[in-house]
Each structure stands twice: as C-alpha cells, then as structure tokens.
Amino acid sequence: MIEISGMDNRETEACAEVLGIEPYRARQVRHWIFKRLARGFDEMTSLPKDLRARLAGECRFSSLETADLQISRDTTRKVLFRLSDGFFIESVLIPERDHWTLCISSQAGCAMGCRFCLTARQGFHRNLSPAEIVDQVLEVKRSMDDPDQLTNLVLMGMGEPLANYENVKKAVGILTADEGLNFSHRKVTLSTCGLVPVMRRLGREMTVNLAVSLNAADPETRDFLMPVNRRYPLPELLAACREFPLPNRRMITFEYILMEGVNDSERDAERLTSLLRGIRAKINLIPLNPHPESPFKPSSMERILQFQEVLIQRHYTAIIRKSKGQDILAACGQLSGQYEEHEARSGSGPDQVLQA
Ligand code: SAH
C-alpha cells in the first residue's frame, strides 16, 4: 500500500508517474492532505471522482487508527493509536499558554531499558515508518478546533528517536517542509538518551533542537538508571554535546528526572554543574512521574527547589517542569500504549471518555 503522508514532494510525484497520474494531481493531493487536513480521498473535491476512487484503492489514507482518547483534568489529551499490524503507540497533546505542543512517538516500545520509564517495560516491538510518525501529527491536527494552534513538536513519546534515525529524519523533513506541514525547525525538539554517534550525525544533517536525557551526573548512577550509559559513557556524551553545532543563542536542553535518594542531593547538583561547564545548556528538572511498576519515588518539592538553587547560583537556566496529564498516565515516562490495560483500568471505551 502506498502511504502518501510518508513521502516527500519528489517521491509523491515519482509515485504518481508510475501510476500514470499527472504531477499537478500529486500536488493537489498533497495540498489536500497537509494544508486542508482532509479526512479521506472522498473529500478531495478538486479531483475527478474516478481518480479519488483509484487513490482510495491504491493508497492507505492513514497508517493509524485512533483507538482511544483520554482527556486530563488539565486538558492534556492522550491519543492511543493502533498500527496496521496491531501494535499500539501514544501521542500526547499538551496545552501551553498560547499554543499546543504535541509529543510524538518514534517506535512501538523501546529497547533502551531505562529503569524509571514505563515504555521500557514492554521492550521493543518495531520502528515506526515515516508515515506513522507524520500521521500522528495529521490525525491530531484533524481533531483540533484550531489546528494552527499546534506549533510545537517534541519527539519525546515512546521510543528512542535516534535508534530510528532514517525514518525520523524523513518524517521531520515532511513535517517542516513548506509544502508539507510547515512546522518551524526552531519548534521541533528531539530528545535522546544519548546515542552518541547518531547524535553527531544529527548535528550535521538536521536542524532541530536537541534535548538529552541525562538523569544522573555520575557514572555509577547513570549506568544503573540508563543502560545506554555503559555503551556511550558520560564523557563521550558530553564531548558530543560540546561539539554539537548550535545556531545563534540556541541551547541544548538537559532533562534530569529527580528521584528521591537516587540523584537528588546537593552534591549531585554540584556534579551536574561541573559536567555541563562550557556547554550552552538549559536544564529541565522533572519530578519523577510515578507509574504502578516504578521502584522509585519522586523527590520532595523542597529537595527539588534546593537542587534548582544550586544550578541557578552557578548561572544555569534550570526550570522545574510541571508534569501535565499525570492523571491519565500521559506524562513523561508513563506511556505504555496498552489498550487492554487501559480498558481494565478505566472500564470505559473511547466514547465515554470523550464525553467525560
Ligand atoms: N528516548 C528518548 C525520548 C523518550 S523519553 C529519551 O530518552 O530522551 C522522554 C523523556 O521522558 C526523557 O527525558 C526521560 O528521561 C523522561 N522520563 C522517562 N520516564 C520518566 C518518568 N517516570 N518520570 C519523568 N520523566 C520520565
């Protein structure tokens, strides 16, 4: 099946040529998909009926099926998508003061094995295709009252984006292309646990914001929390950050989850400041989001404020990130993509949730 939303301009036109469809028709179809946010080929009324029918027969309109939608008390929306082979992924639409941010997944499951993360529990299923990444954005935009309010994208959902680099790169190309979804490069952020060689490639080949999940400032703790650290230890990771090409005034975001008694002491904060010396860095402090199987506890707010104070004294920008959507397990590290589990927990189908 042809998946138009995963193709760039050139590929769409090449594909049209193979099918014997004129290039301007291919452009029309792209316009309907990316600009008018059509919900199906039958809506593309500037195309002849027989062409619409033919496209519907040869192309898959969307690679995703919405299986569930949950809305948090703070209006965060978590969408559960079923992939064509039955796996589930999640995307989270997060309200900000004057816009929305969408957090998208790059893989079904994850192979990185971070101890604090719920997605890691299910292991790795497979990489998402470019269409499956782009369709998360399209499906969510189609469901919004004002789709233009969605201006920011973060690749921080399920999976490690740099372990699916080629597909992620292609999807980001479509999401940021003028004739695609036209997101600003400055408003797309990719978060990685630290796959160093791919990070270096990213720096050469793409212009998105980089976020690095650090979570510990000493080797032993990071080895324990994030197995990837044994492969690409802190000195290598920080060297790659130091050498990462940053356009004017941009910074690398370092994410640091605070866990009681694990990585939240004053000494940890001091270590963190010396690690980051010489890097244009912004630090996001994230109180651990607990999930039912988590062995860790979030640090107290008092501890978090003390931790932040050390960073601020050393002139770092350190923001405490308030988690959104916790009540529906939509916050960082709470995505599991498991329909059955959700069903069992809430006992309600999509319709009830929508009306709630
Ligand atoms: N694999 C990528 C992107 C997915 S994780 C990465 O590691 O960056 C996205 C963010 O959620 C990471 O910063 C991770 O550290 C954070 N996270 C994971 N589990 C969490 C939890 N239980 N509480 C708070 N943040 C969590």
Short mmCIF file of C-alpha atoms and ligand atoms in Angstrom, two decimals:
data_model
loop_
_atom_site.label_atom_id
_atom_site.label_comp_id
_atom_site.label_asym_id
_atom_site.label_seq_id
_atom_site.Cartn_x
_atom_site.Cartn_y
_atom_site.Cartn_z
CA MET A 1 0.00 0.00 0.00
CA ILE A 2 1.22 3.49 -0.85
CA GLU A 3 1.46 5.85 2.13
CA ILE A 4 1.41 9.41 0.82
CA SER A 5 1.89 11.10 4.17
CA GLY A 6 5.31 9.47 4.49
CA MET A 7 6.57 10.71 1.14
CA ASP A 8 8.29 13.95 0.26
CA ASN A 9 7.37 16.01 -2.78
CA ARG A 10 9.72 14.23 -5.12
CA GLU A 11 8.60 10.78 -4.09
CA THR A 12 4.94 11.66 -4.43
CA GLU A 13 5.49 12.88 -7.96
CA ALA A 14 7.60 9.85 -8.87
CA CYS A 15 4.87 7.62 -7.48
CA ALA A 16 2.20 9.49 -9.45
CA GLU A 17 4.25 9.00 -12.59
CA VAL A 18 4.37 5.25 -12.06
CA LEU A 19 0.59 5.24 -11.64
CA GLY A 20 0.18 7.38 -14.77
CA ILE A 21 -1.21 10.32 -12.79
CA GLU A 22 -0.19 13.85 -13.78
CA PRO A 23 2.25 15.66 -11.45
CA TYR A 24 -0.16 18.52 -10.73
CA ARG A 25 -2.64 15.97 -9.39
CA ALA A 26 0.01 14.73 -6.97
CA ARG A 27 0.48 18.31 -5.80
CA GLN A 28 -3.27 18.66 -5.33
CA VAL A 29 -3.39 15.51 -3.23
CA ARG A 30 -0.56 16.78 -1.02
CA HIS A 31 -2.35 20.07 -0.63
CA TRP A 32 -5.49 18.29 0.49
CA ILE A 33 -3.57 16.16 2.98
CA PHE A 34 -1.17 18.67 4.50
CA LYS A 35 -2.88 22.04 4.09
CA ARG A 36 -6.60 21.28 4.11
CA LEU A 37 -6.27 18.35 6.52
CA ALA A 38 -8.72 16.24 4.52
CA ARG A 39 -10.16 13.20 6.29
CA GLY A 40 -10.24 10.95 3.26
CA PHE A 41 -9.83 10.83 -0.50
CA ASP A 42 -13.56 11.39 -0.97
CA GLU A 43 -13.17 14.91 0.46
CA MET A 44 -10.72 15.91 -2.27
CA THR A 45 -13.36 17.53 -4.41
CA SER A 46 -10.96 19.19 -6.84
CA LEU A 47 -10.02 15.70 -8.09
CA PRO A 48 -12.20 13.75 -10.54
CA LYS A 49 -14.32 11.09 -8.87
CA ASP A 50 -12.67 8.18 -10.65
CA LEU A 51 -9.23 9.38 -9.54
CA ARG A 52 -10.42 9.62 -5.93
CA ALA A 53 -11.73 6.07 -6.14
CA ARG A 54 -8.48 4.88 -7.65
CA LEU A 55 -6.40 6.55 -4.95
CA ALA A 56 -8.59 5.03 -2.27
CA GLY A 57 -7.88 1.62 -3.79
CA GLU A 58 -4.11 2.03 -4.12
CA CYS A 59 -3.13 4.22 -1.18
CA ARG A 60 -3.57 3.95 2.54
CA PHE A 61 -5.03 7.25 3.66
CA SER A 62 -3.74 6.96 7.22
CA SER A 63 -1.43 4.40 8.77
CA LEU A 64 -3.06 4.93 12.17
CA GLU A 65 -6.40 4.21 13.68
CA THR A 66 -7.45 6.14 16.78
CA ALA A 67 -8.24 3.51 19.40
CA ASP A 68 -8.80 5.77 22.37
CA LEU A 69 -8.67 9.36 23.53
CA GLN A 70 -8.29 10.44 27.14
CA ILE A 71 -8.56 14.00 28.37
CA SER A 72 -6.84 15.04 31.56
CA ARG A 73 -8.18 17.48 34.14
CA ASP A 74 -5.59 19.96 32.85
CA THR A 75 -6.90 19.37 29.26
CA THR A 76 -3.86 17.38 28.14
CA ARG A 77 -5.07 14.84 25.62
CA LYS A 78 -3.57 11.41 25.20
CA VAL A 79 -4.35 9.57 21.98
CA LEU A 80 -3.85 5.86 21.63
CA PHE A 81 -3.23 4.75 18.04
CA ARG A 82 -3.44 1.24 16.65
CA LEU A 83 -0.86 0.48 13.95
CA SER A 84 -1.84 -1.64 10.97
CA ASP A 85 -0.12 -4.71 12.46
CA GLY A 86 -1.85 -4.34 15.81
CA PHE A 87 0.80 -2.60 17.94
CA PHE A 88 -0.21 0.49 19.88
CA ILE A 89 1.53 3.83 20.26
CA GLU A 90 0.60 7.05 22.02
CA SER A 91 0.80 10.77 21.28
CA VAL A 92 0.18 13.49 23.84
CA LEU A 93 -1.22 16.94 23.07
CA ILE A 94 -0.11 19.39 25.74
CA PRO A 95 -1.71 22.78 26.40
CA GLU A 96 0.63 25.77 26.75
CA ARG A 97 -0.31 29.38 27.43
CA ASP A 98 -0.92 30.40 23.81
CA HIS A 99 -0.33 27.26 21.77
CA TRP A 100 -0.27 23.47 21.90
CA THR A 101 2.71 21.12 21.87
CA LEU A 102 2.41 17.60 20.53
CA CYS A 103 4.63 14.85 21.88
CA ILE A 104 5.02 12.08 19.31
CA SER A 105 6.38 8.53 19.35
CA SER A 106 9.15 7.21 17.14
CA GLN A 107 8.99 3.49 17.92
CA ALA A 108 6.49 0.93 19.17
CA GLY A 109 8.06 0.05 22.51
CA CYS A 110 11.67 0.88 23.28
CA ALA A 111 14.90 -1.07 23.55
CA MET A 112 16.82 1.32 25.81
CA GLY A 113 15.71 -0.18 29.11
CA CYS A 114 15.77 2.95 31.32
CA ARG A 115 14.71 1.81 34.77
CA PHE A 116 12.31 4.64 35.56
CA CYS A 117 10.37 4.55 32.29
CA LEU A 118 7.14 2.66 31.72
CA THR A 119 7.63 2.32 27.95
CA ALA A 120 10.86 0.42 28.61
CA ARG A 121 8.91 -2.26 30.49
CA GLN A 122 7.29 -3.60 27.35
CA GLY A 123 10.55 -3.91 25.42
CA PHE A 124 10.99 -3.11 21.77
CA HIS A 125 8.48 -4.03 19.08
CA ARG A 126 9.49 -2.12 15.97
CA ASN A 127 10.45 1.17 14.37
CA LEU A 128 7.70 3.47 13.11
CA SER A 129 7.67 4.31 9.40
CA PRO A 130 7.88 7.94 8.28
CA ALA A 131 4.13 7.84 7.57
CA GLU A 132 3.37 6.53 11.06
CA ILE A 133 5.32 9.42 12.56
CA VAL A 134 3.74 12.11 10.32
CA ASP A 135 0.24 10.63 10.69
CA GLN A 136 0.32 11.18 14.46
CA VAL A 137 0.53 14.90 13.74
CA LEU A 138 -2.06 14.79 10.96
CA GLU A 139 -4.57 12.78 12.99
CA VAL A 140 -4.26 15.11 15.97
CA LYS A 141 -4.49 18.26 13.85
CA ARG A 142 -7.65 16.92 12.21
CA SER A 143 -9.20 16.52 15.65
CA MET A 144 -8.42 20.08 16.82
CA ASP A 145 -10.81 23.04 16.76
CA ASP A 146 -7.96 25.29 15.64
CA PRO A 147 -5.19 23.18 14.10
CA ASP A 148 -2.98 26.26 13.62
CA GLN A 149 -2.59 26.39 17.39
CA LEU A 150 -0.38 23.33 17.19
CA THR A 151 3.01 24.96 16.69
CA ASN A 152 5.49 22.82 18.63
CA LEU A 153 6.53 19.22 18.27
CA VAL A 154 8.61 17.13 20.61
CA LEU A 155 9.96 13.70 19.75
CA MET A 156 9.73 12.54 23.33
CA GLY A 157 6.99 9.95 23.21
CA MET A 158 7.52 6.22 23.05
CA GLY A 159 10.85 5.03 21.69
CA GLU A 160 14.34 6.36 21.11
CA PRO A 161 14.21 8.61 18.02
CA LEU A 162 17.91 8.21 17.25
CA ALA A 163 17.52 4.43 17.14
CA ASN A 164 15.15 5.02 14.20
CA TYR A 165 17.17 7.81 12.68
CA GLU A 166 16.46 7.47 8.95
CA ASN A 167 12.68 7.34 9.37
CA VAL A 168 12.69 10.15 11.93
CA LYS A 169 14.80 12.32 9.65
CA LYS A 170 12.47 11.73 6.76
CA ALA A 171 9.37 12.44 8.86
CA VAL A 172 10.86 15.65 10.26
CA GLY A 173 11.63 16.69 6.68
CA ILE A 174 7.95 16.32 5.77
CA LEU A 175 6.77 17.98 8.99
CA THR A 176 8.97 21.03 8.38
CA ALA A 177 8.71 21.34 4.58
CA ASP A 178 6.87 24.38 3.19
CA GLU A 179 4.70 22.12 1.07
CA GLY A 180 4.37 19.66 3.96
CA LEU A 181 3.18 20.62 7.45
CA ASN A 182 5.43 23.68 7.58
CA PHE A 183 6.49 23.47 11.24
CA SER A 184 9.37 25.78 12.11
CA HIS A 185 12.67 23.94 12.70
CA ARG A 186 13.01 26.02 15.83
CA LYS A 187 9.86 24.47 17.23
CA VAL A 188 10.79 20.84 16.76
CA THR A 189 12.74 19.17 19.57
CA LEU A 190 14.26 15.73 19.50
CA SER A 191 15.05 14.03 22.78
CA THR A 192 17.64 11.29 23.07
CA CYS A 193 19.00 9.09 25.83
CA GLY A 194 22.42 9.63 24.28
CA LEU A 195 23.23 7.51 21.23
CA VAL A 196 26.46 9.40 20.62
CA PRO A 197 27.38 8.50 17.02
CA VAL A 198 23.86 9.23 15.80
CA MET A 199 23.79 12.49 17.76
CA ARG A 200 26.83 13.59 15.82
CA ARG A 201 25.09 12.73 12.57
CA LEU A 202 22.02 14.61 13.67
CA GLY A 203 24.15 17.69 14.28
CA ARG A 204 25.49 17.52 10.73
CA GLU A 205 22.27 16.65 8.95
CA MET A 206 19.29 18.18 10.75
CA THR A 207 18.42 21.50 12.36
CA VAL A 208 16.12 20.58 15.22
CA ASN A 209 16.51 21.40 18.91
CA LEU A 210 18.33 18.78 20.88
CA ALA A 211 17.29 17.51 24.29
CA VAL A 212 19.44 14.99 26.13
CA SER A 213 18.05 12.83 28.91
CA LEU A 214 20.84 12.96 31.45
CA ASN A 215 19.20 11.98 34.73
CA ALA A 216 22.45 11.44 36.60
CA ALA A 217 25.73 13.29 36.93
CA ASP A 218 27.98 10.43 37.94
CA PRO A 219 28.88 7.28 36.01
CA GLU A 220 27.64 4.72 38.53
CA THR A 221 24.19 6.21 38.92
CA ARG A 222 23.77 6.72 35.20
CA ASP A 223 24.95 3.17 34.46
CA PHE A 224 22.35 1.94 36.90
CA LEU A 225 19.47 4.08 35.64
CA MET A 226 20.19 4.05 31.92
CA PRO A 227 21.95 1.01 30.42
CA VAL A 228 22.86 3.11 27.36
CA ASN A 229 25.50 4.75 29.55
CA ARG A 230 27.57 1.58 29.51
CA ARG A 231 27.76 1.82 25.74
CA TYR A 232 28.21 5.60 25.49
CA PRO A 233 29.53 6.82 28.84
CA LEU A 234 29.12 10.35 30.18
CA PRO A 235 32.49 11.75 28.96
CA GLU A 236 31.71 10.70 25.37
CA LEU A 237 28.17 12.00 25.62
CA LEU A 238 29.27 15.38 26.96
CA ALA A 239 32.01 15.67 24.36
CA ALA A 240 29.39 15.18 21.65
CA CYS A 241 27.23 17.85 23.31
CA ARG A 242 30.17 20.25 23.49
CA GLU A 243 30.80 19.76 19.79
CA PHE A 244 27.16 19.87 18.76
CA PRO A 245 26.62 22.69 16.25
CA LEU A 246 24.24 25.19 17.83
CA PRO A 247 22.82 28.08 15.85
CA ASN A 248 22.87 31.52 17.47
CA ARG A 249 21.61 31.63 21.01
CA ARG A 250 20.23 28.12 20.95
CA MET A 251 20.91 25.77 23.79
CA ILE A 252 20.88 22.06 24.44
CA THR A 253 18.19 21.05 26.90
CA PHE A 254 19.27 18.55 29.52
CA GLU A 255 16.49 16.59 31.13
CA TYR A 256 17.03 15.48 34.67
CA ILE A 257 14.39 13.43 36.46
CA LEU A 258 14.61 13.85 40.21
CA MET A 259 14.28 10.64 42.20
CA GLU A 260 14.36 10.59 45.96
CA GLY A 261 17.70 9.44 47.34
CA VAL A 262 18.96 8.38 43.92
CA ASN A 263 20.18 11.51 42.13
CA ASP A 264 18.77 14.48 44.02
CA SER A 265 21.43 15.54 46.54
CA GLU A 266 23.19 18.86 46.63
CA ARG A 267 26.36 17.03 45.67
CA ASP A 268 24.56 15.66 42.58
CA ALA A 269 23.57 19.20 41.62
CA GLU A 270 27.16 20.37 42.00
CA ARG A 271 28.44 17.49 39.90
CA LEU A 272 25.89 18.38 37.27
CA THR A 273 27.14 21.95 37.03
CA SER A 274 30.73 20.84 36.56
CA LEU A 275 29.70 18.27 33.93
CA LEU A 276 27.92 20.90 31.87
CA ARG A 277 30.65 23.51 32.06
CA GLY A 278 31.29 25.01 28.64
CA ILE A 279 28.02 23.79 27.12
CA ARG A 280 25.21 26.20 26.29
CA ALA A 281 22.77 24.33 28.44
CA LYS A 282 19.29 24.66 29.80
CA ILE A 283 18.27 22.19 32.46
CA ASN A 284 14.77 20.81 32.80
CA LEU A 285 14.20 19.35 36.23
CA ILE A 286 11.41 16.80 36.09
CA PRO A 287 9.92 15.40 39.27
CA LEU A 288 9.68 11.66 38.64
CA ASN A 289 6.30 10.65 37.34
CA PRO A 290 5.43 7.52 39.19
CA HIS A 291 3.80 4.60 37.46
CA PRO A 292 2.44 1.47 39.06
CA GLU A 293 5.58 -0.59 38.45
CA SER A 294 8.13 2.08 39.34
CA PRO A 295 10.67 1.26 42.04
CA PHE A 296 11.49 4.96 42.52
CA LYS A 297 9.86 7.85 44.32
CA PRO A 298 9.74 11.48 43.21
CA SER A 299 11.86 13.91 45.21
CA SER A 300 10.04 16.29 47.52
CA MET A 301 9.36 19.78 46.21
CA GLU A 302 11.66 21.15 48.90
CA ARG A 303 14.51 18.97 47.64
CA ILE A 304 13.80 19.93 44.03
CA LEU A 305 13.91 23.63 44.90
CA GLN A 306 17.23 23.16 46.70
CA PHE A 307 18.62 21.30 43.72
CA GLN A 308 17.47 24.07 41.42
CA GLU A 309 19.01 26.69 43.68
CA VAL A 310 22.49 25.17 43.27
CA LEU A 311 22.14 25.31 39.50
CA ILE A 312 20.87 28.87 39.50
CA GLN A 313 23.71 30.01 41.73
CA ARG A 314 26.10 28.70 39.11
CA HIS A 315 24.23 30.70 36.47
CA TYR A 316 22.45 27.85 34.77
CA THR A 317 18.93 28.16 33.48
CA ALA A 318 17.08 25.49 35.40
CA ILE A 319 13.36 25.06 35.03
CA ILE A 320 11.17 22.80 37.08
CA ARG A 321 8.89 21.18 34.58
CA LYS A 322 5.44 20.72 35.93
CA SER A 323 4.10 17.47 34.59
CA LYS A 324 0.87 17.56 32.73
CA GLY A 325 -1.60 14.79 32.17
CA GLN A 326 -0.43 12.68 35.12
CA ASP A 327 -3.96 11.59 35.99
CA ILE A 328 -4.26 9.81 32.64
CA LEU A 329 -0.66 8.48 32.63
CA ALA A 330 0.23 10.86 29.81
CA ALA A 331 3.30 12.43 31.41
CA CYS A 332 6.94 11.63 30.56
CA GLY A 333 7.77 8.00 31.07
CA GLN A 334 4.17 6.99 31.60
CA LEU A 335 3.31 5.92 28.06
CA SER A 336 2.69 2.24 27.67
CA GLY A 337 0.46 2.07 24.61
CA GLN A 338 -1.50 -0.78 26.09
CA TYR A 339 -5.13 -0.79 25.22
CA GLU A 340 -6.13 -3.76 27.35
CA GLU A 341 -4.52 -2.27 30.43
CA HIS A 342 -6.27 0.98 29.89
CA GLU A 343 -9.58 -0.75 29.35
CA ALA A 344 -9.20 -2.67 32.55
CA ARG A 345 -8.29 0.45 34.47
CA SER A 346 -10.93 2.86 33.27
CA GLY A 347 -13.64 0.46 32.21
CA SER A 348 -14.76 2.88 29.55
CA GLY A 349 -14.48 2.99 25.79
CA PRO A 350 -13.46 5.99 23.71
CA ASP A 351 -16.95 7.48 23.58
CA GLN A 352 -17.45 7.63 27.30
CA VAL A 353 -14.02 9.15 27.77
CA LEU A 354 -14.78 11.79 25.17
CA GLN A 355 -17.96 12.79 26.89
CA ALA A 356 -16.41 12.87 30.33
N1 SAH B 1 14.17 8.03 24.30
C1 SAH B 1 14.12 9.46 24.34
C2 SAH B 1 12.72 10.03 24.28
C3 SAH B 1 11.67 9.37 25.14
S1 SAH B 1 11.75 9.61 26.90
C4 SAH B 1 14.87 9.98 25.54
O1 SAH B 1 15.33 9.18 26.34
O2 SAH B 1 15.05 11.17 25.66
C5 SAH B 1 11.27 11.27 27.10
C6 SAH B 1 11.66 11.86 28.44
O3 SAH B 1 10.88 11.30 29.49
C7 SAH B 1 13.11 11.61 28.82
O4 SAH B 1 13.74 12.82 29.18
C8 SAH B 1 13.01 10.70 30.02
O5 SAH B 1 14.11 10.89 30.87
C9 SAH B 1 11.69 11.13 30.62
N2 SAH B 1 11.09 10.12 31.51
C10 SAH B 1 11.06 8.79 31.33
N3 SAH B 1 10.44 8.19 32.36
C11 SAH B 1 10.07 9.17 33.21
C12 SAH B 1 9.38 9.19 34.46
N4 SAH B 1 8.94 8.06 35.02
N5 SAH B 1 9.16 10.38 35.04
C13 SAH B 1 9.56 11.53 34.45
N6 SAH B 1 10.21 11.57 33.27
C14 SAH B 1 10.46 10.40 32.66
#
